[in-house]
Coordinates of C-alpha atoms and ligand atoms in Angstrom, one line a residue:
M1 CA 133.8 103.8 130.9
N2 CA 130.9 105.9 132.1
T3 CA 127.8 104.6 133.7
V4 CA 124.8 107.0 134.3
Q5 CA 126.5 109.5 136.4
P6 CA 125.1 113.0 136.9
Q7 CA 128.4 114.7 135.8
S8 CA 128.6 113.0 132.5
K9 CA 126.2 115.2 130.7
H10 CA 124.4 113.8 127.7
P11 CA 123.3 115.9 124.8
K12 CA 119.6 117.0 125.0
G13 CA 119.0 115.2 121.8
L14 CA 119.4 111.9 123.7
W15 CA 116.2 112.8 125.7
V16 CA 114.3 113.4 122.4
L17 CA 115.3 110.1 121.1
F18 CA 114.6 108.5 124.5
S19 CA 111.1 109.9 124.5
T20 CA 110.3 109.0 120.9
E21 CA 111.6 105.5 121.4
M22 CA 109.7 105.2 124.7
W23 CA 106.3 105.9 123.1
E24 CA 107.2 103.8 120.1
R25 CA 107.9 100.8 122.3
F26 CA 104.8 101.6 124.3
N27 CA 103.0 101.1 121.0
F28 CA 104.8 98.0 120.2
Y29 CA 104.7 96.2 123.4
G30 CA 101.1 97.3 124.2
M31 CA 100.1 95.7 121.0
R32 CA 102.3 92.6 121.7
A33 CA 100.7 92.1 125.1
I34 CA 97.2 91.4 123.6
L35 CA 98.1 90.2 120.1
T36 CA 97.9 86.4 120.6
L37 CA 94.9 86.6 123.0
F38 CA 93.1 88.6 120.4
M39 CA 94.0 86.1 117.7
V40 CA 92.7 83.2 119.8
N41 CA 89.6 84.8 121.4
S42 CA 88.3 87.1 118.8
L43 CA 89.8 85.9 115.5
M44 CA 89.4 82.3 116.6
L45 CA 92.7 81.3 115.0
G46 CA 93.7 78.7 117.8
E47 CA 96.8 78.9 120.1
S48 CA 99.1 77.0 117.9
N49 CA 98.4 79.2 114.8
A50 CA 98.5 82.4 117.0
S51 CA 102.0 81.4 118.2
I52 CA 103.2 80.8 114.6
I53 CA 101.8 84.1 113.3
Y54 CA 103.2 85.9 116.3
G55 CA 106.6 84.5 115.6
G56 CA 106.4 85.3 111.9
F57 CA 105.2 88.8 112.6
L58 CA 108.0 89.5 115.1
A59 CA 110.5 88.0 112.7
L60 CA 109.5 90.2 109.9
C61 CA 109.7 93.2 112.2
Y62 CA 113.4 92.4 112.5
L63 CA 114.0 91.5 108.9
T64 CA 112.8 94.9 107.5
P65 CA 115.3 97.0 109.5
L66 CA 117.7 95.9 106.8
L67 CA 115.5 97.7 104.3
G68 CA 115.0 100.7 106.4
G69 CA 118.6 101.1 107.1
F70 CA 119.5 100.8 103.4
I71 CA 116.8 103.3 102.3
A72 CA 118.0 105.7 105.1
D73 CA 121.7 105.4 104.0
K74 CA 121.0 105.8 100.4
Y75 CA 118.0 108.0 100.0
L76 CA 116.0 109.3 102.9
G77 CA 118.3 109.7 105.9
N78 CA 117.5 108.8 109.5
R79 CA 115.0 111.6 110.2
Y80 CA 112.5 111.0 107.3
C81 CA 112.7 107.3 107.9
I82 CA 111.8 107.7 111.6
I83 CA 108.8 109.9 110.7
L84 CA 107.8 107.5 108.0
G85 CA 108.1 104.4 110.3
G86 CA 106.3 106.1 113.2
S87 CA 103.4 107.1 110.9
L88 CA 103.2 103.6 109.3
M89 CA 103.2 102.0 112.8
A90 CA 100.4 104.3 113.9
I91 CA 98.3 103.4 110.8
G92 CA 99.0 99.7 111.4
Q93 CA 97.7 100.1 114.9
F94 CA 94.5 101.9 113.7
L95 CA 94.0 99.0 111.2
L96 CA 94.2 96.6 114.2
F97 CA 91.8 98.7 116.1
Y98 CA 89.4 98.6 113.1
S99 CA 89.8 94.8 112.9
A100 CA 89.0 94.5 116.6
L101 CA 86.1 96.7 116.2
T102 CA 84.4 94.7 113.5
F103 CA 85.4 91.1 113.9
D104 CA 82.1 89.8 115.2
S105 CA 80.1 91.2 112.3
S106 CA 82.5 90.2 109.6
L107 CA 85.2 87.8 110.7
E108 CA 86.8 87.2 107.3
S109 CA 87.2 90.9 106.3
S110 CA 88.4 91.6 109.9
K111 CA 91.1 89.0 109.5
M112 CA 92.2 90.7 106.2
I113 CA 92.4 94.0 107.9
F114 CA 94.3 92.4 110.6
W115 CA 97.0 91.0 108.2
L116 CA 97.2 94.3 106.6
G117 CA 97.7 96.1 109.9
L118 CA 100.5 93.7 110.8
L119 CA 102.1 94.1 107.4
V120 CA 102.1 97.9 107.8
I121 CA 103.6 97.6 111.3
V122 CA 106.3 95.3 109.9
F123 CA 107.5 98.0 107.4
G124 CA 107.0 100.8 109.9
N125 CA 109.2 99.1 112.4
G126 CA 111.8 98.5 109.7
F127 CA 112.0 102.1 108.9
F128 CA 112.0 103.2 112.6
K129 CA 114.0 100.8 114.7
P130 CA 117.5 100.9 113.0
N131 CA 117.4 104.6 112.4
I132 CA 116.6 105.6 115.8
S133 CA 119.4 103.4 117.3
S134 CA 121.9 104.6 114.8
M135 CA 120.9 108.3 115.6
V136 CA 121.9 107.7 119.2
G137 CA 125.3 106.7 118.0
S138 CA 125.7 109.8 115.9
L139 CA 124.9 112.2 118.7
Y140 CA 128.3 111.7 120.0
P141 CA 131.4 112.9 118.2
A142 CA 134.5 110.5 118.0
E143 CA 136.1 112.0 121.1
E144 CA 132.9 111.4 123.2
K145 CA 132.4 107.8 122.1
T146 CA 133.2 106.6 125.6
K147 CA 129.8 108.0 126.6
L148 CA 128.1 105.6 124.2
D149 CA 127.7 102.7 126.6
S150 CA 125.9 104.9 129.1
A151 CA 123.9 106.5 126.4
F152 CA 122.7 103.1 125.2
T153 CA 122.0 102.1 128.8
I154 CA 119.8 105.1 129.2
F155 CA 118.2 104.4 125.8
Y156 CA 117.5 100.8 126.8
M157 CA 115.7 102.1 129.9
G158 CA 113.5 104.3 127.6
I159 CA 112.7 101.2 125.6
N160 CA 111.6 99.3 128.7
I161 CA 109.9 102.1 130.5
G162 CA 107.6 102.3 127.4
A163 CA 107.2 98.6 127.4
L164 CA 106.2 98.4 131.0
L165 CA 103.9 101.4 131.0
S166 CA 102.0 99.9 128.0
Q167 CA 102.0 96.5 129.6
Y168 CA 100.3 98.1 132.6
F169 CA 97.7 100.2 130.8
V170 CA 96.9 98.2 127.7
P171 CA 95.9 95.0 129.8
L172 CA 94.0 97.1 132.2
I173 CA 91.6 98.4 129.5
A174 CA 91.9 95.7 126.9
D175 CA 92.2 92.4 128.7
V176 CA 89.2 92.5 130.9
V177 CA 86.7 90.0 132.4
V178 CA 83.0 90.8 132.5
D179 CA 80.6 88.4 134.3
E180 CA 83.4 85.9 134.7
K181 CA 84.0 85.8 130.9
R182 CA 86.7 87.5 128.8
D183 CA 85.3 90.6 127.1
V184 CA 86.4 89.9 123.5
H185 CA 85.4 93.4 122.5
A186 CA 87.7 95.2 124.8
F187 CA 90.9 94.4 122.8
K188 CA 90.2 97.3 120.5
W189 CA 91.0 99.8 123.2
G190 CA 94.5 98.4 123.4
Y191 CA 95.2 98.9 119.8
L192 CA 93.7 102.4 120.0
I193 CA 95.9 103.6 122.8
A194 CA 98.9 101.9 121.1
G195 CA 98.2 103.9 118.0
I196 CA 97.8 107.1 119.9
A197 CA 101.1 106.4 121.7
M198 CA 102.8 106.1 118.3
V199 CA 101.3 109.4 117.1
L200 CA 102.6 111.0 120.2
G201 CA 106.1 109.6 119.8
T202 CA 106.2 110.7 116.1
L203 CA 105.1 114.2 117.0
I204 CA 107.6 114.6 119.8
F205 CA 110.3 113.7 117.2
M206 CA 109.0 116.1 114.6
F207 CA 108.8 119.0 117.0
F208 CA 112.0 118.7 118.8
K209 CA 114.4 117.2 116.3
N210 CA 115.6 120.4 114.7
K211 CA 116.4 122.1 118.0
Y212 CA 118.0 119.2 119.8
V213 CA 118.9 116.3 117.7
V214 CA 122.1 118.1 116.5
D215 CA 125.8 117.7 116.7
P216 CA 127.9 119.9 119.1
Q217 CA 128.1 122.5 116.4
G218 CA 124.3 122.7 116.1
N219 CA 124.1 121.0 112.7
P220 CA 121.2 118.6 112.4
I221 CA 121.9 114.9 112.5
G222 CA 120.4 112.2 110.3
G223 CA 119.5 114.5 107.4
L224 CA 119.5 113.4 103.8
P225 CA 122.5 111.2 102.8
K226 CA 125.6 112.6 101.0
K227 CA 124.8 113.3 97.4
S228 CA 128.2 114.1 96.0
K229 CA 130.3 111.1 94.8
L230 CA 133.4 113.0 96.1
E231 CA 132.3 112.8 99.6
I232 CA 131.8 109.1 99.6
T233 CA 135.0 107.2 100.0
D234 CA 135.5 103.6 99.2
E235 CA 135.7 103.0 102.9
D236 CA 132.1 104.0 103.3
Q237 CA 130.6 101.8 100.7
A238 CA 130.1 98.1 100.2
K239 CA 130.2 97.0 96.6
F240 CA 129.4 93.7 95.2
T241 CA 130.0 92.2 91.8
T242 CA 127.1 91.0 89.6
A243 CA 128.5 87.5 89.7
S244 CA 128.4 87.3 93.5
L245 CA 124.9 88.9 93.7
T246 CA 123.7 86.4 91.1
G247 CA 125.3 83.5 93.0
I248 CA 123.7 84.6 96.2
G249 CA 120.4 85.0 94.6
V250 CA 120.5 81.4 93.6
L251 CA 121.6 80.3 96.9
F252 CA 118.8 82.1 98.5
L253 CA 116.3 80.3 96.4
V254 CA 117.8 76.9 97.1
L255 CA 117.9 77.6 100.8
F256 CA 114.3 78.9 100.7
F257 CA 113.0 75.7 99.2
T258 CA 115.1 73.5 101.5
F259 CA 113.8 75.3 104.5
R260 CA 110.4 75.2 103.2
Y261 CA 110.5 71.5 102.6
F262 CA 111.8 70.8 106.2
S263 CA 109.2 73.1 107.7
V264 CA 106.1 72.0 105.9
G265 CA 107.0 68.9 104.0
E266 CA 106.4 70.3 100.5
F267 CA 108.3 72.3 97.9
G268 CA 105.2 73.5 96.0
F269 CA 102.1 75.1 97.3
S270 CA 99.1 72.9 98.0
N271 CA 98.2 73.9 101.6
F272 CA 96.9 77.4 102.1
E273 CA 96.1 77.1 105.8
I274 CA 97.4 80.2 107.6
G275 CA 99.8 78.5 109.9
T276 CA 101.3 76.5 107.1
L277 CA 101.7 79.6 104.9
V278 CA 103.6 81.4 107.7
K279 CA 105.8 78.4 108.4
G280 CA 106.4 77.6 104.8
I281 CA 107.0 81.1 103.4
I282 CA 107.9 83.6 106.1
Y283 CA 110.1 81.4 108.2
P284 CA 112.1 80.1 105.2
I285 CA 112.6 83.7 104.0
I286 CA 114.0 84.7 107.4
Y287 CA 116.5 81.8 107.7
S288 CA 117.6 82.0 104.0
S289 CA 118.1 85.7 103.8
G290 CA 120.3 85.7 107.0
I291 CA 122.5 83.0 105.6
S292 CA 122.6 84.5 102.1
L293 CA 123.5 88.0 103.3
A294 CA 126.1 86.6 105.6
L295 CA 127.8 84.8 102.8
L296 CA 127.6 87.7 100.5
I297 CA 129.5 89.9 102.8
L298 CA 132.3 87.3 103.1
M299 CA 132.6 87.1 99.3
D300 CA 134.1 90.6 99.3
K301 CA 137.6 90.2 98.0
K302 CA 139.0 93.2 99.8
L303 CA 138.4 91.8 103.3
T304 CA 141.6 91.3 105.2
K305 CA 142.2 88.2 107.3
I306 CA 141.6 90.1 110.5
E307 CA 138.4 91.6 109.2
T308 CA 137.1 88.2 108.0
Q309 CA 137.8 86.6 111.4
R310 CA 136.0 89.5 113.2
I311 CA 133.0 89.1 110.9
L312 CA 133.0 85.3 111.6
V313 CA 132.8 86.1 115.3
I314 CA 129.6 88.2 114.6
Y315 CA 128.1 85.3 112.7
I316 CA 129.0 82.7 115.3
V317 CA 127.6 84.8 118.1
S318 CA 124.5 85.6 115.9
F319 CA 123.9 81.8 115.5
F320 CA 124.0 81.1 119.2
I321 CA 121.7 83.9 120.3
I322 CA 118.9 82.6 118.1
F323 CA 118.2 80.1 120.9
F324 CA 118.0 82.9 123.5
W325 CA 115.4 84.9 121.5
A326 CA 113.5 81.8 120.7
A327 CA 113.1 81.2 124.5
F328 CA 112.7 84.9 125.4
E329 CA 109.8 85.5 122.9
Q330 CA 107.6 82.9 124.5
A331 CA 106.5 85.9 126.5
G332 CA 103.8 87.1 124.2
S333 CA 102.7 83.6 123.1
S334 CA 103.0 80.4 125.2
L335 CA 103.8 82.1 128.6
T336 CA 100.7 84.4 128.0
F337 CA 98.6 81.4 127.3
I338 CA 99.9 79.7 130.4
A339 CA 99.3 82.8 132.4
D340 CA 95.8 82.9 131.0
N341 CA 94.9 79.2 131.3
Q342 CA 96.8 77.6 134.1
T343 CA 98.1 80.2 136.5
D344 CA 96.9 81.5 139.9
R345 CA 97.4 85.3 139.1
N346 CA 96.3 86.4 142.5
I347 CA 98.7 89.1 143.8
F348 CA 97.8 90.3 147.3
G349 CA 94.1 89.7 146.6
W350 CA 94.1 91.2 143.2
E351 CA 93.7 89.1 140.0
M352 CA 96.3 90.3 137.5
P353 CA 95.2 90.2 133.9
P354 CA 97.1 87.5 132.0
S355 CA 98.5 89.8 129.4
M356 CA 100.0 92.0 132.2
V357 CA 102.3 89.2 133.4
Q358 CA 104.7 90.3 130.6
I359 CA 105.3 93.5 132.5
F360 CA 107.9 91.8 134.7
N361 CA 110.5 91.9 132.0
G362 CA 110.3 95.6 131.6
I363 CA 110.2 96.2 135.4
F364 CA 113.3 94.2 135.9
V365 CA 115.2 95.8 133.0
V366 CA 114.5 99.2 134.5
M367 CA 115.7 98.0 137.9
L368 CA 118.8 96.2 136.7
A369 CA 120.1 98.1 133.6
V370 CA 122.1 100.6 135.5
P371 CA 123.5 98.2 138.2
F372 CA 124.5 95.8 135.3
S373 CA 126.4 98.5 133.4
M374 CA 128.1 99.4 136.7
I375 CA 129.2 95.8 137.3
W376 CA 130.6 95.7 133.8
D377 CA 132.5 98.9 134.3
K378 CA 134.0 97.8 137.6
L379 CA 135.1 94.4 136.1
R380 CA 136.6 96.3 133.2
A381 CA 138.4 98.7 135.5
N382 CA 140.0 95.7 137.3
G383 CA 140.8 94.0 133.9
K384 CA 138.4 91.2 134.8
E385 CA 135.5 91.9 132.3
P386 CA 134.6 88.7 130.4
A387 CA 134.7 88.9 126.7
S388 CA 131.4 89.6 125.0
P389 CA 130.9 86.1 123.7
L390 CA 131.4 84.7 127.2
K391 CA 128.8 87.2 128.7
Q392 CA 126.4 86.0 126.0
A393 CA 127.0 82.4 126.9
F394 CA 126.1 83.4 130.5
G395 CA 122.9 84.9 129.1
L396 CA 122.0 81.6 127.5
L397 CA 122.9 79.5 130.6
I398 CA 120.8 81.8 132.8
M399 CA 117.9 81.4 130.3
A400 CA 118.3 77.6 130.6
L401 CA 118.3 77.8 134.4
A402 CA 115.1 80.0 134.2
Y403 CA 113.3 77.3 132.2
F404 CA 114.6 74.6 134.4
I405 CA 113.2 76.1 137.6
I406 CA 109.7 76.6 136.0
A407 CA 109.8 73.1 134.4
H408 CA 110.2 71.6 137.9
N409 CA 107.4 73.7 139.2
V410 CA 104.9 72.6 136.7
K411 CA 105.9 68.9 137.0
D412 CA 103.2 67.9 139.4
L413 CA 100.5 70.2 138.3
G414 CA 98.5 67.7 136.2
N415 CA 95.7 69.0 134.2
S416 CA 93.9 71.0 136.7
G417 CA 96.5 72.4 139.1
L418 CA 97.4 76.1 138.8
L419 CA 100.9 77.4 138.6
A420 CA 101.6 80.1 141.2
I421 CA 102.4 83.4 139.5
K422 CA 105.6 83.8 141.5
W423 CA 107.2 81.2 139.3
L424 CA 106.5 83.2 136.2
I425 CA 107.8 86.3 137.9
L426 CA 111.0 84.4 138.7
L427 CA 111.3 83.2 135.2
Y428 CA 110.9 86.9 133.9
F429 CA 113.6 87.9 136.4
L430 CA 116.1 85.4 135.3
Q431 CA 115.2 86.0 131.6
T432 CA 116.0 89.7 132.2
V433 CA 119.3 89.0 133.8
G434 CA 120.1 86.9 130.8
E435 CA 118.9 89.7 128.5
L436 CA 121.2 92.2 130.1
C437 CA 124.1 89.8 129.6
L438 CA 123.3 89.3 126.0
S439 CA 121.3 92.0 124.3
P440 CA 122.9 95.5 124.7
I441 CA 126.3 93.8 124.5
G442 CA 125.5 92.2 121.1
L443 CA 124.6 95.6 119.7
S444 CA 127.8 97.3 120.6
L445 CA 129.9 94.1 119.7
V446 CA 128.6 94.3 116.1
G447 CA 129.5 98.0 116.0
K448 CA 133.0 97.3 117.2
L449 CA 133.8 94.3 115.1
S450 CA 132.3 95.5 111.7
P451 CA 134.5 97.0 109.0
K452 CA 133.0 100.5 108.4
R453 CA 131.7 99.7 104.9
F454 CA 129.8 96.7 106.1
A455 CA 128.5 98.1 109.4
S456 CA 124.8 98.5 108.3
L457 CA 124.8 95.1 106.6
L458 CA 126.3 93.3 109.5
Y459 CA 123.7 95.0 111.8
G460 CA 121.2 93.6 109.3
V461 CA 122.7 90.1 109.7
F462 CA 122.6 90.5 113.5
F463 CA 119.0 91.7 113.4
I464 CA 118.0 88.8 111.1
S465 CA 119.4 86.4 113.8
N466 CA 117.0 88.0 116.2
A467 CA 114.4 87.5 113.6
A468 CA 115.4 83.8 113.2
G469 CA 115.1 83.5 116.9
Y470 CA 111.5 84.8 116.8
A471 CA 110.6 82.4 114.0
L472 CA 111.9 79.6 116.1
A473 CA 109.9 81.0 119.0
G474 CA 106.9 80.7 116.8
T475 CA 107.6 77.1 115.9
L476 CA 108.3 76.3 119.6
G477 CA 105.4 78.2 121.0
A478 CA 103.2 76.2 118.8
I479 CA 104.0 72.9 120.4
L480 CA 102.5 74.1 123.7
P481 CA 100.5 71.1 125.0
A482 CA 96.8 71.6 126.0
T483 CA 96.6 73.7 129.1
G484 CA 94.2 73.2 132.0
D485 CA 91.4 75.2 130.5
K486 CA 91.3 72.9 127.4
H487 CA 90.9 69.8 129.6
K488 CA 88.1 71.6 131.6
K489 CA 86.3 72.7 128.4
A490 CA 86.5 69.2 126.9
E491 CA 85.1 67.7 130.0
E492 CA 82.2 70.1 129.8
L493 CA 81.6 68.8 126.3
G494 CA 81.7 65.3 127.7
V495 CA 85.2 64.2 126.6
N496 CA 88.1 63.2 128.6
L497 CA 90.9 65.1 126.7
Q498 CA 93.8 63.2 128.4
D499 CA 92.4 59.8 127.1
V500 CA 92.1 61.5 123.6
L501 CA 95.7 62.7 123.6
D502 CA 96.9 59.3 125.1
K503 CA 95.0 57.7 122.2
K504 CA 93.0 55.6 124.6
V505 CA 89.7 56.6 123.1
T506 CA 88.6 57.3 119.5
L507 CA 86.2 60.2 119.0
T508 CA 83.2 60.2 116.8
T509 CA 83.4 62.7 113.9
Q510 CA 80.9 64.8 115.7
Q511 CA 82.9 64.9 118.9
A512 CA 86.1 65.7 117.0
E513 CA 84.4 68.6 115.1
L514 CA 83.0 70.0 118.4
L515 CA 86.4 70.0 120.1
S516 CA 88.1 71.6 117.0
K517 CA 85.4 74.2 117.1
N518 CA 86.3 75.0 120.6
Q519 CA 90.0 75.3 119.7
I520 CA 90.9 72.1 121.6
P521 CA 93.8 70.1 120.1
L522 CA 93.1 66.5 119.4
E523 CA 96.6 65.4 119.5
N524 CA 100.0 66.4 121.1
H525 CA 102.5 68.4 119.0
S526 CA 106.1 67.1 118.4
F527 CA 109.4 68.8 118.0
A528 CA 112.3 67.2 116.3
G529 CA 110.5 63.8 116.5
F530 CA 109.7 64.1 120.2
E531 CA 106.1 64.3 121.2
I532 CA 105.5 67.0 123.9
T533 CA 102.9 65.7 126.2
N534 CA 103.0 68.1 129.1
L535 CA 104.2 71.5 130.3
Y536 CA 107.2 69.9 131.9
E537 CA 108.5 68.5 128.6
F538 CA 107.5 71.7 126.9
F539 CA 109.7 73.8 129.3
M540 CA 112.6 71.3 129.1
V541 CA 112.9 71.9 125.3
F542 CA 114.1 75.5 126.2
V543 CA 116.4 74.1 128.9
I544 CA 118.1 71.8 126.4
L545 CA 118.3 74.3 123.6
C546 CA 119.6 77.2 125.6
G547 CA 121.7 74.9 127.8
I548 CA 123.6 73.3 124.9
A549 CA 124.0 76.6 123.1
G550 CA 125.3 78.3 126.2
V551 CA 127.8 75.5 127.0
I552 CA 129.2 75.3 123.5
L553 CA 129.5 79.2 123.2
A554 CA 131.2 79.3 126.6
L555 CA 133.7 76.6 125.5
I556 CA 134.6 78.3 122.2
S557 CA 134.6 81.8 123.6
P558 CA 138.5 81.9 124.3
K559 CA 138.9 81.1 120.6
L560 CA 136.4 83.7 119.6
K561 CA 138.3 86.2 121.8
K562 CA 141.4 85.6 119.8
M563 CA 139.6 86.0 116.5
M564 CA 138.4 89.5 117.7
H565 CA 142.0 90.7 117.6
G566 CA 141.8 93.1 120.6
V567 CA 138.3 94.4 120.1
G568 CA 135.3 94.0 122.3
Ligands
LIG601 N1 113.6 94.6 124.1 C1 114.4 95.3 123.2 C2 113.7 96.1 122.3 O1 112.5 96.0 122.1 C3 115.3 94.3 122.6 C4 114.7 93.3 121.6 C5 115.7 92.7 120.6 O2 116.9 93.1 120.5 N2 115.4 91.7 120.0 O3 114.3 96.9 121.6

């Protein structure tokens, strides 16, 4: 009902959560801005592997909230989990800092520290993210739940203010050029300030939580969970039989090996190359756990027909938005590589660092979040608000349009032409419009459609669908064809890369080794049996995936609306 109006006062606790989340997202998005560039330029992992690792890392960050939510509900409560998560993320950033500090003296051990840092961040995010969002919800007693939409709009702004600040400052100090060459030693400063931001966010939460993060009676929110059995009703708790848990365990294994086979072509483990490990272990874990958990919930005998149908709506929507996030999360990988290697980033005479181009998402969210929530309110007041699945279908279609426009602008670039930065800015603008149709709405839809006892688990399924989107983003980012810089570099080494990719010439072993050492791909990548030979085809993959998903979701949305039985 409410948008951000001065008269609708929000509890002070919202501002504590806002600032905490703002600094946490500063830490996360600051790191994300330089992550793939660091992997390519310092750790020498190659663009394709960097995209795969980036996708796997983000995906795990959205799998662990299930664990963080579970531990909070059962043992630690929201508050401790936020502090634990924040501290872990800060430690993770300092490990990345250390890796970036030492990579040129000991590459292999730096890589190990880098993996460890990412793993610590994965768990930190899992403890932090679900708990901070659920605390926003618990600040408002039942009679004030109408303020929730506006509370989440404000919270979403906090997320993106943090994101855009970091995407300004981190690139400025960490993505720098010295003597016309990238300074590969500067990345460490990015991780360092990301870590400091996380410490700051955690401290803000620790100091202000007792005073402000309280209910209207002044009692602290998010403390330790209820201990006494008497206080927990059947309504609060999800229970599963041993038989269904065992069945799901077996299903998980079957799915895991099936996905593994499709992803890397083997059931067993013979290839230990990093990209293959991520594609063959992490991605299958994400896909299989999403499906298994979804089915486990449906096996509950006490579900009524209406509850089951509502849950099915959550699942169907979760499936379609996978394609949205897969396109969206090109930001930190392929789009950053394109910004780096084949874009004219001159803005009024100033050369923008490539990792800063990601900032436009945050800028546009901050500009558009409030107008968007006002538009939805207005439409709702007139009884014309589209049902949530239809809004999400719009989100997907706008994403398809965004990639369609950029695809047409790269069509005639060839191997040496530069893309004007305005096209990337337009892409981010449209992506953001799509995001605002799809992301905040999804979160509240899950809340409204879930039976109470399954709320956390269904949020888990929903987050895993984001994770699946990121895993797919990794797979898709990795098919990015050779950008302009690779052709130039190959030419310097005396090889016409286009001829190599077109299989017009065969390289000597020496030449092949030389190109590989310089991280230049020797053949085009394929997706679903199609070889991707240029940027136009690469972008069209997203047009097709998001376009088809959007059209189907729009077509079935009247049916989904019925299955929601008056909710959402
Ligand atoms: N940008 C938002 C955030 O970081 C949403 C990301 C998502 O839901 N996958 O919280």
